[in-house]
PDB file of C-alpha atoms in Angstrom:
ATOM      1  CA  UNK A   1      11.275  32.549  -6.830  1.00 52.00           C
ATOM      2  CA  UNK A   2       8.816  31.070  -9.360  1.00 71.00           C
ATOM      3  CA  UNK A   3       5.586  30.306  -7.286  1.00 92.00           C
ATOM      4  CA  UNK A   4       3.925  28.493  -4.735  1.00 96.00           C
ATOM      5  CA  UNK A   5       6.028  25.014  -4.724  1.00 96.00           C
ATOM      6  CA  UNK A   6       4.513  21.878  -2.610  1.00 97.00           C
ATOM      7  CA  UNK A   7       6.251  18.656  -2.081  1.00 97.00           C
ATOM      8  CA  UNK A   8       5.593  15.549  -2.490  1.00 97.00           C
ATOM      9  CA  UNK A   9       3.667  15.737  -5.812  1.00 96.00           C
ATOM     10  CA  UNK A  10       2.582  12.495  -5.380  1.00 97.00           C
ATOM     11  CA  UNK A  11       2.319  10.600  -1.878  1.00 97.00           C
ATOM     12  CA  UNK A  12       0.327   6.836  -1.694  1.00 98.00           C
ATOM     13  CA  UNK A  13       0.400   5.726   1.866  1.00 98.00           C
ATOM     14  CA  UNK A  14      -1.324   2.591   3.883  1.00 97.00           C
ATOM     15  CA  UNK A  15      -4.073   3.569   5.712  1.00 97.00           C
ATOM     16  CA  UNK A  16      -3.339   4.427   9.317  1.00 97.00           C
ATOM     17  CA  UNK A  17      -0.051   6.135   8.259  1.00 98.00           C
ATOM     18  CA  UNK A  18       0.658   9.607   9.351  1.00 98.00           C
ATOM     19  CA  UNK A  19       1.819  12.113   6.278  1.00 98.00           C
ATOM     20  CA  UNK A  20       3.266  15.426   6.268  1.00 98.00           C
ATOM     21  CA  UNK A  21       2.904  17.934   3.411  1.00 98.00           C
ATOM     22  CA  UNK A  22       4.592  20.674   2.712  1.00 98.00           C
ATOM     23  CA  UNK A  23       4.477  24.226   1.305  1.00 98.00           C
ATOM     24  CA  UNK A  24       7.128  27.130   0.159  1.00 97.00           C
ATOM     25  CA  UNK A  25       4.825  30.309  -0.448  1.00 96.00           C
ATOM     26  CA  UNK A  26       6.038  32.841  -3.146  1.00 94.00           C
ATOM     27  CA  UNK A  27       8.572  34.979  -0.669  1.00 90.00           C
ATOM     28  CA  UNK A  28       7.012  38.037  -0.149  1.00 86.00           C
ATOM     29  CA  UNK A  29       3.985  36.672   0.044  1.00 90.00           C
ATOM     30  CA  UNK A  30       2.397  36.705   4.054  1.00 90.00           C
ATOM     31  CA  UNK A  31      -0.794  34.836   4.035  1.00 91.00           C
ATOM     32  CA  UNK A  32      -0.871  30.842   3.120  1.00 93.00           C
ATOM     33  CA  UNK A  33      -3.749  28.861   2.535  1.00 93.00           C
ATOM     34  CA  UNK A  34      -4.352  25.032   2.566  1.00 96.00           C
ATOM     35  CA  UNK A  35      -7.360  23.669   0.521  1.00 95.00           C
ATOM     36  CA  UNK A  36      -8.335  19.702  -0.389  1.00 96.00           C
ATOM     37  CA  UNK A  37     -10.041  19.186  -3.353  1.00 95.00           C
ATOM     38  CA  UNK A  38     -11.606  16.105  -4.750  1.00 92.00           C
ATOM     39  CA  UNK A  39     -11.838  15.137  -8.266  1.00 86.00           C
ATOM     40  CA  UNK A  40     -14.014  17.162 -10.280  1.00 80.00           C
ATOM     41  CA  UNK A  41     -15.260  19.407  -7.340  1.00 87.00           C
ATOM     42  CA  UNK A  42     -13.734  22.536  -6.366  1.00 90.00           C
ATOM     43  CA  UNK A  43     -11.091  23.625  -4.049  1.00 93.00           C
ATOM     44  CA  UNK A  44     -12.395  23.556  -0.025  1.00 92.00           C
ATOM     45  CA  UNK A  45     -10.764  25.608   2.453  1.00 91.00           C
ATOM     46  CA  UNK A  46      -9.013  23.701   5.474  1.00 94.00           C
ATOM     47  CA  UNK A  47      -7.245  26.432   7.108  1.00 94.00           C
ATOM     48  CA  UNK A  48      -5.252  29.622   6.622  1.00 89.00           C
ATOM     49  CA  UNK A  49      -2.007  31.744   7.734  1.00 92.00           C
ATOM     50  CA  UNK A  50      -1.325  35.384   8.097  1.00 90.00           C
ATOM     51  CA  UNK A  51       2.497  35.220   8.887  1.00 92.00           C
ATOM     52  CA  UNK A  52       2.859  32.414  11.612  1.00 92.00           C
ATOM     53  CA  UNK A  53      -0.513  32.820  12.737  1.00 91.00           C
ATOM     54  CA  UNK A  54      -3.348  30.532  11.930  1.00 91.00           C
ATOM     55  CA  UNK A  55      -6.041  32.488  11.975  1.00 87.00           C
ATOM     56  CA  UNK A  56      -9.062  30.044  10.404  1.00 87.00           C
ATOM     57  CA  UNK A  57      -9.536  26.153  10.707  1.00 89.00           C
ATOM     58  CA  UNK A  58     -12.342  24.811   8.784  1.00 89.00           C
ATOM     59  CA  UNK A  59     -14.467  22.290  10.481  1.00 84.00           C
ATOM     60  CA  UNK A  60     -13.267  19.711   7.869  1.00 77.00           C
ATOM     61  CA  UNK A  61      -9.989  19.684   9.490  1.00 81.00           C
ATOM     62  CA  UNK A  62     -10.975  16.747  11.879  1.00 86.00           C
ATOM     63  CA  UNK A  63      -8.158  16.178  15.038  1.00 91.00           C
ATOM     64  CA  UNK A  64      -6.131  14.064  12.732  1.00 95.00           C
ATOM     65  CA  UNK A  65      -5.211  17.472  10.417  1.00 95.00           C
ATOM     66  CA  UNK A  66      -2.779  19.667  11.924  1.00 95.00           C
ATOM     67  CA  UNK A  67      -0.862  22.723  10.052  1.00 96.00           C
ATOM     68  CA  UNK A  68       1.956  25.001  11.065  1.00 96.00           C
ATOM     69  CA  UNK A  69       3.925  27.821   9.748  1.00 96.00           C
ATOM     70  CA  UNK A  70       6.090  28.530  12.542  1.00 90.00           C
ATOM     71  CA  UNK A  71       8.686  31.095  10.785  1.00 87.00           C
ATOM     72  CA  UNK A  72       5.815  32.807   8.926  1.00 85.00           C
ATOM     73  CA  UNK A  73       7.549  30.859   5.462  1.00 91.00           C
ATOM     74  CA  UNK A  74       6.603  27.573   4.576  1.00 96.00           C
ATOM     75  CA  UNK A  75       4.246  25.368   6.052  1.00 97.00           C
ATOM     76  CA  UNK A  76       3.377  21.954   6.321  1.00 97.00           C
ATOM     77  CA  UNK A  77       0.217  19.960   7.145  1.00 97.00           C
ATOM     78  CA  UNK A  78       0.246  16.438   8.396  1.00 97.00           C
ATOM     79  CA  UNK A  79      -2.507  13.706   8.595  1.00 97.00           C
ATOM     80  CA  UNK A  80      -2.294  11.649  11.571  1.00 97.00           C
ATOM     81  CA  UNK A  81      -3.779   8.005  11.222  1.00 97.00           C
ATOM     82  CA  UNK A  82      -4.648   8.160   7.634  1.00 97.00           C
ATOM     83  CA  UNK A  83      -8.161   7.418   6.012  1.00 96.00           C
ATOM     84  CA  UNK A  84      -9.201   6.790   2.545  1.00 96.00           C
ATOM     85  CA  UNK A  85     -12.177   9.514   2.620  1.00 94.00           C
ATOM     86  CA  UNK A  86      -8.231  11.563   3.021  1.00 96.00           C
ATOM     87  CA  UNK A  87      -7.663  11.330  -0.582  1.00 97.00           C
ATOM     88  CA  UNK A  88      -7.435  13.930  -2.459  1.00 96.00           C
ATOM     89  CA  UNK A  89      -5.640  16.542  -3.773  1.00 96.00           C
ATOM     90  CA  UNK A  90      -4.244  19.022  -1.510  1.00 97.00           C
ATOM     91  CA  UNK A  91      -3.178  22.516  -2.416  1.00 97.00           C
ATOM     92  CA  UNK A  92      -1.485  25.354  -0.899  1.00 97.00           C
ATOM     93  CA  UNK A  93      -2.204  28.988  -1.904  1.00 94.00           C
ATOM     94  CA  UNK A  94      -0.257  32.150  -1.046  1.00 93.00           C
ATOM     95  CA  UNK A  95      -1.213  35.865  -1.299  1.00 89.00           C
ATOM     96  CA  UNK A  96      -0.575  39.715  -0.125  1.00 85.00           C
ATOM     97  CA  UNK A  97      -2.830  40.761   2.186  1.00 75.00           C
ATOM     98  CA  UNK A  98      -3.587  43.729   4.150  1.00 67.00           C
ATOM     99  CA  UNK A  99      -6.080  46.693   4.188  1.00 61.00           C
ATOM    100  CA  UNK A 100      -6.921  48.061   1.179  1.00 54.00           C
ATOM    101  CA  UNK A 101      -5.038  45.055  -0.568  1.00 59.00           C
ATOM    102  CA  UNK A 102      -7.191  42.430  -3.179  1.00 58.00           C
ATOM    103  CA  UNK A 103      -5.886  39.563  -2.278  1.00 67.00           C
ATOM    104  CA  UNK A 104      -4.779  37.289  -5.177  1.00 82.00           C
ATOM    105  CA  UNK A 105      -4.302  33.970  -4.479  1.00 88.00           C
ATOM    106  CA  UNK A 106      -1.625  32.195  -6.149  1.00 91.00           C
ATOM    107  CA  UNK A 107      -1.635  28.039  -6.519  1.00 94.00           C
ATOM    108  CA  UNK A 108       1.073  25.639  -5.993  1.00 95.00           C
ATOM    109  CA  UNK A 109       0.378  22.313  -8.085  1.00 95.00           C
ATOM    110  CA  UNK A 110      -0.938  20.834  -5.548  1.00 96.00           C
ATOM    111  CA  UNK A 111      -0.250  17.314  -3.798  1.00 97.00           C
ATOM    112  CA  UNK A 112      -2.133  13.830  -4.689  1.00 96.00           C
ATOM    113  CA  UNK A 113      -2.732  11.724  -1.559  1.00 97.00           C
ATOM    114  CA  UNK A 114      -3.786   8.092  -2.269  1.00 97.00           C
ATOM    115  CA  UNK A 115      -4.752   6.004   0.949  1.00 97.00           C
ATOM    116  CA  UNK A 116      -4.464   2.619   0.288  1.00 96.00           C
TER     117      UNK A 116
ATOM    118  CA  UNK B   1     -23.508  25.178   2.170  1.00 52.00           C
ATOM    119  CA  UNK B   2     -22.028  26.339  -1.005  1.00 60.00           C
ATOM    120  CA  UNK B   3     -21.808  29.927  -0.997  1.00 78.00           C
ATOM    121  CA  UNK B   4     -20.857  30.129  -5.016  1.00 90.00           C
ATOM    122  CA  UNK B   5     -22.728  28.342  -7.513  1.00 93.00           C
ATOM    123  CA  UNK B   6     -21.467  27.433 -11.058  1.00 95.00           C
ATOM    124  CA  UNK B   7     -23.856  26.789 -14.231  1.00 95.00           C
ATOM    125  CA  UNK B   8     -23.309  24.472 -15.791  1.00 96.00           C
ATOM    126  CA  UNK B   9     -21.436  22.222 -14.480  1.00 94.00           C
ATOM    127  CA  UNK B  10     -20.586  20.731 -17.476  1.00 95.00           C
ATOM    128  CA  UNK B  11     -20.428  22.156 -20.760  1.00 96.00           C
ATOM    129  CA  UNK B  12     -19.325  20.133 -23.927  1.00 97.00           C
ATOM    130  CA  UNK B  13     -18.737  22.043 -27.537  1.00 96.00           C
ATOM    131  CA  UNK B  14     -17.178  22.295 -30.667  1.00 97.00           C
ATOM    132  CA  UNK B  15     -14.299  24.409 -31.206  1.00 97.00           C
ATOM    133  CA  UNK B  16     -15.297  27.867 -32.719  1.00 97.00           C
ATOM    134  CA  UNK B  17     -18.744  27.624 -30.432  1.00 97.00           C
ATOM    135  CA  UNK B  18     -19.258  30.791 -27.950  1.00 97.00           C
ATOM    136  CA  UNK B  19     -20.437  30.003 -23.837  1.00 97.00           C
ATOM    137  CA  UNK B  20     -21.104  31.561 -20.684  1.00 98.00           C
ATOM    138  CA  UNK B  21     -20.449  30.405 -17.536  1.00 98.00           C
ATOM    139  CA  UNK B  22     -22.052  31.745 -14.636  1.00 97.00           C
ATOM    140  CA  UNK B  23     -21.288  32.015 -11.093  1.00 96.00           C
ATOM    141  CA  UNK B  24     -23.906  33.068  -8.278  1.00 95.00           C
ATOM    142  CA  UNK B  25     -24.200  33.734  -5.043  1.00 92.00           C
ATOM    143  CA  UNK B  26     -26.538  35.497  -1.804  1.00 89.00           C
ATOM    144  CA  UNK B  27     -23.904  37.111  -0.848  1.00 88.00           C
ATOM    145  CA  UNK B  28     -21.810  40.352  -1.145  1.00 89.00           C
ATOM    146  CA  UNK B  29     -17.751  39.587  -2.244  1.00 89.00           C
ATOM    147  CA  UNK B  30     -15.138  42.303  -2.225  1.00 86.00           C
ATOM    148  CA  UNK B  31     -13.385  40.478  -5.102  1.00 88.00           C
ATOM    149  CA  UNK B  32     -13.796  37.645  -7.364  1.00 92.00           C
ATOM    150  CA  UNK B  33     -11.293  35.646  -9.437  1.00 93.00           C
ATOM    151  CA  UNK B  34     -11.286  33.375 -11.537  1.00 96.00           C
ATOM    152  CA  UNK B  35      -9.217  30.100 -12.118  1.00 96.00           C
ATOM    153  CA  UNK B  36      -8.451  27.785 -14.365  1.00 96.00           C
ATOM    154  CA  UNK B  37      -7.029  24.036 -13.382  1.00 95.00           C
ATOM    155  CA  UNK B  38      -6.353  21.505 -16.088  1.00 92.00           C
ATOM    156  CA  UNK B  39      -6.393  17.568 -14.331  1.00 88.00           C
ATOM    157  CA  UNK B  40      -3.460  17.149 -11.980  1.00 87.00           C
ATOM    158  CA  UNK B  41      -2.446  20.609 -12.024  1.00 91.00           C
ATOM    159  CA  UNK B  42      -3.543  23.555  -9.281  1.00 93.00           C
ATOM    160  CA  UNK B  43      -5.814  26.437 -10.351  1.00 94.00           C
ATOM    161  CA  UNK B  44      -4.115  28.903 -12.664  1.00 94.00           C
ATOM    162  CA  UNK B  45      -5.650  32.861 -12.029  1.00 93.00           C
ATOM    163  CA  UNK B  46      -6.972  34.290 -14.970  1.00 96.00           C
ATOM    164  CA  UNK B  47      -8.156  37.841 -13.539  1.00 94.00           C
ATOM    165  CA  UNK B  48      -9.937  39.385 -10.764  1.00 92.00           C
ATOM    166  CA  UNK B  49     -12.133  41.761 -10.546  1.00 93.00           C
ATOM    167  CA  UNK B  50     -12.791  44.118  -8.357  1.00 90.00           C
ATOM    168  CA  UNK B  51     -15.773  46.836  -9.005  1.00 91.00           C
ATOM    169  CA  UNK B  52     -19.302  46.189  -9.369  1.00 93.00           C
ATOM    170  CA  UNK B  53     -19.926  46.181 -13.229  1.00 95.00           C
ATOM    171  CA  UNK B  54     -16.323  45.754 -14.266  1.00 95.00           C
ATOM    172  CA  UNK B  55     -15.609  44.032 -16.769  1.00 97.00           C
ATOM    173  CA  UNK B  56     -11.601  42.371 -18.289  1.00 96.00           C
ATOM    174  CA  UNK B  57     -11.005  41.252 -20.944  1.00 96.00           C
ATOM    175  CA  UNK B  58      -7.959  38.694 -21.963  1.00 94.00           C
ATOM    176  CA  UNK B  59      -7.964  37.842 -25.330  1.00 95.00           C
ATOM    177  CA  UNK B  60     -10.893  35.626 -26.026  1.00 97.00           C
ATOM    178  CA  UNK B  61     -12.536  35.579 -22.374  1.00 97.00           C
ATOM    179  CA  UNK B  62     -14.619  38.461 -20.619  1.00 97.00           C
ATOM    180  CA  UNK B  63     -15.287  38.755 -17.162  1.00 97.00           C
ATOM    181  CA  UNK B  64     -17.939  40.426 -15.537  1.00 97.00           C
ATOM    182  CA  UNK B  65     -18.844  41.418 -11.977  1.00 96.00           C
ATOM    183  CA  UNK B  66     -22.206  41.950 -11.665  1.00 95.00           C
ATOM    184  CA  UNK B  67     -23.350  45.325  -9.951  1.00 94.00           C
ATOM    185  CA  UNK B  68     -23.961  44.190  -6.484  1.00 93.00           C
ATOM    186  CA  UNK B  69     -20.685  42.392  -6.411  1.00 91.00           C
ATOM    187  CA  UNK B  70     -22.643  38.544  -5.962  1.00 92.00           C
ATOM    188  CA  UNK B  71     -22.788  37.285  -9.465  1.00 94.00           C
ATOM    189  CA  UNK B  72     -19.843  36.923 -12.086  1.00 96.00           C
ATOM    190  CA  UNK B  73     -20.290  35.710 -15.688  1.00 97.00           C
ATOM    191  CA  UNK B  74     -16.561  34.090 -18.091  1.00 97.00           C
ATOM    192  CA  UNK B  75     -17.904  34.602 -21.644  1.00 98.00           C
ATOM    193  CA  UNK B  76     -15.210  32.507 -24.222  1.00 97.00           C
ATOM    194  CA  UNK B  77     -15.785  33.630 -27.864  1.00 97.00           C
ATOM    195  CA  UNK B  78     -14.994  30.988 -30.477  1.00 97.00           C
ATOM    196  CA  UNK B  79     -13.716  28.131 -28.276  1.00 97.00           C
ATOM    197  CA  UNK B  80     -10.338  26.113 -28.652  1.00 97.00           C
ATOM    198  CA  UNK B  81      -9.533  22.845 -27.084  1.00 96.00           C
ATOM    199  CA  UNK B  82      -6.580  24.533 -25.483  1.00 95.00           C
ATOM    200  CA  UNK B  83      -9.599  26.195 -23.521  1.00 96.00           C
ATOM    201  CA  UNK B  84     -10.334  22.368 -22.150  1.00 96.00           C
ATOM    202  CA  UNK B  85     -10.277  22.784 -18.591  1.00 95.00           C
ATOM    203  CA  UNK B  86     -12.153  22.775 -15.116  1.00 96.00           C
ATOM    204  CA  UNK B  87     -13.002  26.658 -14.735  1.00 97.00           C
ATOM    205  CA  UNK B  88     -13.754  28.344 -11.162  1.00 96.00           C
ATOM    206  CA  UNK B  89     -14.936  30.777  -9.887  1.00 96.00           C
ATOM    207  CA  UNK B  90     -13.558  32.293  -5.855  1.00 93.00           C
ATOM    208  CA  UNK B  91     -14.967  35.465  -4.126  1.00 90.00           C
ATOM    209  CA  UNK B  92     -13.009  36.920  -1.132  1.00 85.00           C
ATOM    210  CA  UNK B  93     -15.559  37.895   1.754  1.00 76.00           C
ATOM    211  CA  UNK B  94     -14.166  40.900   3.986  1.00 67.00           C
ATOM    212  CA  UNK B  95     -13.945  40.010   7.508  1.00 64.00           C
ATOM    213  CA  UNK B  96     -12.268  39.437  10.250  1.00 53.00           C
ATOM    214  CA  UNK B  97      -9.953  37.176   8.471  1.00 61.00           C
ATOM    215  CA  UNK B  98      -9.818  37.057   4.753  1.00 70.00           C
ATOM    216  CA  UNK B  99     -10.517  33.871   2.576  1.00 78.00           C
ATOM    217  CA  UNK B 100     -11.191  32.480  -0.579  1.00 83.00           C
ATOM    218  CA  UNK B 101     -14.591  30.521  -1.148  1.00 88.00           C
ATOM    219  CA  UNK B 102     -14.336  28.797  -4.418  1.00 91.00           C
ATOM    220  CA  UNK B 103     -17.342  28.029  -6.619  1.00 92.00           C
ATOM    221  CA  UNK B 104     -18.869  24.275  -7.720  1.00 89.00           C
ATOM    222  CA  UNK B 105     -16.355  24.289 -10.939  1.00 94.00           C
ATOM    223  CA  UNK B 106     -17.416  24.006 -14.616  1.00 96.00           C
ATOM    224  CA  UNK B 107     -15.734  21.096 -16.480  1.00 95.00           C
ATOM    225  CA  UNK B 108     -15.307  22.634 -19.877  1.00 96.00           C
ATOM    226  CA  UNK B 109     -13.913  20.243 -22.635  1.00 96.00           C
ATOM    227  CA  UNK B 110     -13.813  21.596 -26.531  1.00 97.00           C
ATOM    228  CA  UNK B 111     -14.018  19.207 -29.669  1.00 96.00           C
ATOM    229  CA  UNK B 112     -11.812  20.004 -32.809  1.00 95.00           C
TER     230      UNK B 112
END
């Protein structure tokens, strides 16, 4: 186990399109976040995991976002009825955490969503 | 409302040149970390830190957490364009769930 890996690296798509992203946290690792980012700004927080749990949805994530981690591993998040204001670049983060733990996020590179 | 601002936002030297890069907020973080993310790629960790008035060092960058744990300062000492980069700055906020608020970003590029 390397890192945080997220697939597709690249996804273009027609607007109206649903997508579906997904993320492989580093193993041991129980809490998984999702951020978008948009060029040249940084990283906002959509929503986050402890285990299967999602404990946090931003109000960013509109109806159309939905994430799940259902075995408390990887995760995906899928856009229903694609926009263009939906591209960006969407990354995944994983981390320890716990009482008395600093969490340390750790980045996957990240996907590129173009809505055509 | 951004909780963590970054000055500058941009920041354009020659290599060899020292800078600062600052990172503010009102509010109290039980960490900070900070990140660097070259175009394309996702944010790399550099360090975190931890105490109030700590400061890391790594190589040519040092990190400091101010006292009251709401201000951080990345001072790079003679500059290379490897350093190129977008650089940002993420505090964790205790709570009843834990998350990281990132920082504006400073868009640091470095001339030969």
């Amino acid at each position: 186990d390397t890192g945080v890996s997220q697939n597709p690296r690249h996804k273009i798509t027609k607007r109206g399109q649903n997508v579906t992203f997904r993320c492989d946290p580093i193993s041991e690792h129980n809490r998984l976040y999702w951020y978008r980012q948009t060029l040249g700004q940084g990283p906002e927080f959509l929503t986050y995991f402890q285990n299967e749990a999602q404990l946090e949805k931003s109000r960013l994530l509109s109806d159309r976002f939905s994430a799940e981690r259902p075995k408390g591993s990887f995760s995906t998040l899928e856009i229903q009825r694609t926009e263009q204001g939906d591209s960006a670049m969407y990354l995944c983060a994983s981390s320890l955490g716990g009482q008395g733990i600093h969490t340390e996020a750790f980045f996957g590179q990240g996907t590129r969503l173009t809505v055509v | 409302t951004q909780l963590l601002e970054q000055s500058p936002q941009f920041l354009s030297i020659q290599e060899g040149e020292n800078l600062t890069v600052y990172c503010n907020s009102s509010s109290v973080f039980s960490s900070l970390q900070w990140y660097r993310q070259e175009p394309g790629e996702g944010p790399v960790l550099l360090v975190t830190v931890v105490t109030g008035g700590e400061v890391k060092k790594l190589k040519r960058l040092t990190f400091q957490f101010g006292d009251a744990r709401k201000d951080s300062s990345l001072h790079i000492t003679a500059a290379q364009p490897g350093d190129t980069g977008l650089y940002l700055c993420a505090g964790l906020r205790r709570g009843n769930t834990d998350k990281l608020i990132f920082g504006t970003g400073t868009r640091l590029q470095v001339f030969p």
